Short mmCIF file of C-alpha atoms in Angstrom, two decimals:
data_model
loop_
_atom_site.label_atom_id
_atom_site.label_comp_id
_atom_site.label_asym_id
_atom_site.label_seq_id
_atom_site.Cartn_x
_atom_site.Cartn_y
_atom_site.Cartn_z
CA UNK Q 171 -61.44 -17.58 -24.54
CA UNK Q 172 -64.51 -18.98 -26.22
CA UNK Q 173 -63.92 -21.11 -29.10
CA UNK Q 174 -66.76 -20.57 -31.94
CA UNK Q 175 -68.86 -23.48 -32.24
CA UNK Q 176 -67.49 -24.34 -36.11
CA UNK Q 177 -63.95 -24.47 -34.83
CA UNK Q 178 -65.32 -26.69 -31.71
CA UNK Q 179 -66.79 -29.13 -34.33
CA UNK Q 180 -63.85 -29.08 -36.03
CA UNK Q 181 -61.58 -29.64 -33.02
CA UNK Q 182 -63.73 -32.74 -32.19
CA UNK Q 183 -62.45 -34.89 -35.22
CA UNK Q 184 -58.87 -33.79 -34.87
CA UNK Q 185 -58.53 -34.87 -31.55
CA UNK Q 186 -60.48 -38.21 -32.15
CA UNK Q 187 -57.93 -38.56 -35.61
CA UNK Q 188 -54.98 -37.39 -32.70
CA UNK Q 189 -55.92 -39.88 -30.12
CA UNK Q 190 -56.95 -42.92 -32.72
CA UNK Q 191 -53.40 -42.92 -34.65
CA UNK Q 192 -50.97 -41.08 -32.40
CA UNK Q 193 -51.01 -38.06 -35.30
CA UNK Q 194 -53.23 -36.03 -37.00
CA UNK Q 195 -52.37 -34.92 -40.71
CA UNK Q 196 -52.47 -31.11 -41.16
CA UNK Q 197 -54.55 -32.00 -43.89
CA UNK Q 198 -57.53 -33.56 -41.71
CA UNK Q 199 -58.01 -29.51 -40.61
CA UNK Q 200 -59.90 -29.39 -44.26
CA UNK Q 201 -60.72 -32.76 -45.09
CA UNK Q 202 -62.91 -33.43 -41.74
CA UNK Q 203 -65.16 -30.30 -42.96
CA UNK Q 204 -66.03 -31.57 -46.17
CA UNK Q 205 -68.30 -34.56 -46.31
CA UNK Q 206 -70.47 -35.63 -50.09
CA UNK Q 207 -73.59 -33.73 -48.70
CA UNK Q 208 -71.82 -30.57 -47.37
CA UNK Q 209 -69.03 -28.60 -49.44
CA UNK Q 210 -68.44 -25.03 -47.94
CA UNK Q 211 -66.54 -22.45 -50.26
CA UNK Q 212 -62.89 -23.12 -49.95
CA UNK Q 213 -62.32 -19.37 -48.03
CA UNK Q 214 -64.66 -20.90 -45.10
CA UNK Q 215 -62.83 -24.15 -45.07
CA UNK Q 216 -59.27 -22.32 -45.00
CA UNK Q 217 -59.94 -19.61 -42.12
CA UNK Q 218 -61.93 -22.43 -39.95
CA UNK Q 219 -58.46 -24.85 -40.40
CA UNK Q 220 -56.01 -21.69 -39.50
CA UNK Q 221 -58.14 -20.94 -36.49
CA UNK Q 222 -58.86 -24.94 -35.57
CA UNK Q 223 -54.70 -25.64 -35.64
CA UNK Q 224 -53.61 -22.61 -33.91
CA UNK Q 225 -56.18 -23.46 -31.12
CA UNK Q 226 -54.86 -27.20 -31.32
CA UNK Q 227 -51.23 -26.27 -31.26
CA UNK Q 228 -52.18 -23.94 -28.12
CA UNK Q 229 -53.76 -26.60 -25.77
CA UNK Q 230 -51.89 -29.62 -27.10
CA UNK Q 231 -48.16 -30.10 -26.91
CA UNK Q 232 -47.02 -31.25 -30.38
CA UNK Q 233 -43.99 -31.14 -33.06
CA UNK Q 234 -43.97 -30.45 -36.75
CA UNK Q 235 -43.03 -33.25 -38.90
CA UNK Q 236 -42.87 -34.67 -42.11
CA UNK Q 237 -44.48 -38.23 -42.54
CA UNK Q 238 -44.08 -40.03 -45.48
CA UNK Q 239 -47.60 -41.61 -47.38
CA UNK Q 240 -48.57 -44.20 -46.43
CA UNK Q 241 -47.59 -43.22 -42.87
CA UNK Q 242 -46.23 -46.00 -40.84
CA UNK Q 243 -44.22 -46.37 -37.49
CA UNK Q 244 -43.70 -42.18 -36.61
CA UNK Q 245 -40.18 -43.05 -36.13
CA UNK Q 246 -40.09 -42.23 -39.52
CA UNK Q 247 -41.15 -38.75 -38.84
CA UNK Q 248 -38.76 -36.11 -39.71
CA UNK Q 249 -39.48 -32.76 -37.77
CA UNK Q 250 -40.65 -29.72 -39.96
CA UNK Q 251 -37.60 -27.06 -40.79
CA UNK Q 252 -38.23 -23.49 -38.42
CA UNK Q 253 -40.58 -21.54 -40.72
CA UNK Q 254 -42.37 -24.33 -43.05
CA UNK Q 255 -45.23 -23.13 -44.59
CA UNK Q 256 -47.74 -25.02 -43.44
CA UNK Q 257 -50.16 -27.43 -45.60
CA UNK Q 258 -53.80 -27.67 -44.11
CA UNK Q 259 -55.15 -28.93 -47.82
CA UNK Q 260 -54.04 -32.01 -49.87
CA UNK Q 261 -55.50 -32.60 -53.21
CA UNK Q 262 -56.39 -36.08 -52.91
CA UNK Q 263 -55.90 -36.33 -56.88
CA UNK Q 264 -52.18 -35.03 -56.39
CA UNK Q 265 -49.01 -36.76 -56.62
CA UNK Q 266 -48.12 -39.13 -53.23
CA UNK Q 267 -45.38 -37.42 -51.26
CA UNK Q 268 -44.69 -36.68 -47.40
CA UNK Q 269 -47.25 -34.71 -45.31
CA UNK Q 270 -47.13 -32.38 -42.80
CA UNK Q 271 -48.45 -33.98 -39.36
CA UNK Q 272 -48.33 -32.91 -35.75
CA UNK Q 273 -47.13 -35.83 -33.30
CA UNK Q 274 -46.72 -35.73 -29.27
CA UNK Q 275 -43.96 -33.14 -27.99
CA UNK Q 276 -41.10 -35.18 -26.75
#
């Protein structure tokens, strides 16, 4: 399967973000496309971080949790409920709760 080249990109800061803290946020699958000089519309953004995670969750084994802000030790990490929606966008203006995250499989 070839991966398109925007999803590659994309793939390339998760897994540094994965392999730097031990986690990635599902929210870094928008945040690392958006820089001050380049803003794509928000439907570009959303289909490239659907197609980025489910080609992460494919070739790396990982669980579902919940981390709370500002994440800590991922002992704290409570795994995700079957079926939870998943969050690939924060507002970084919004109110400080938990966050979806993918750690290591056990």
């Amino acid at each position: 399967m070839t991966v398109p080249a925007q999803i590659r990109a994309l793939l390339e800061c998760i897994d540094e973000e994965y392999e730097d803290l031990g986690y990635v946020g599902l929210y870094q699958f928008s945040w690392c496309q958006r820089s001050p000089e380049h803003r794509p519309p928000q439907e570009e953004v959303a289909a490239t971080a659907r197609a980025a995670y489910q080609e992460f969750r494919r070739r790396t084994p990982t669980t579902l949790v919940w981390l709370p802000w500002p994440p800590g030790d991922l002992s704290e990490a409570v795994p995700a409920a079957e079926g939870t929606e998943i969050e690939l966008d924060l507002d970084p203006e919004g109110p400080v709760r938990p966050f979806l995250a993918l750690i290591p499989a056990p």
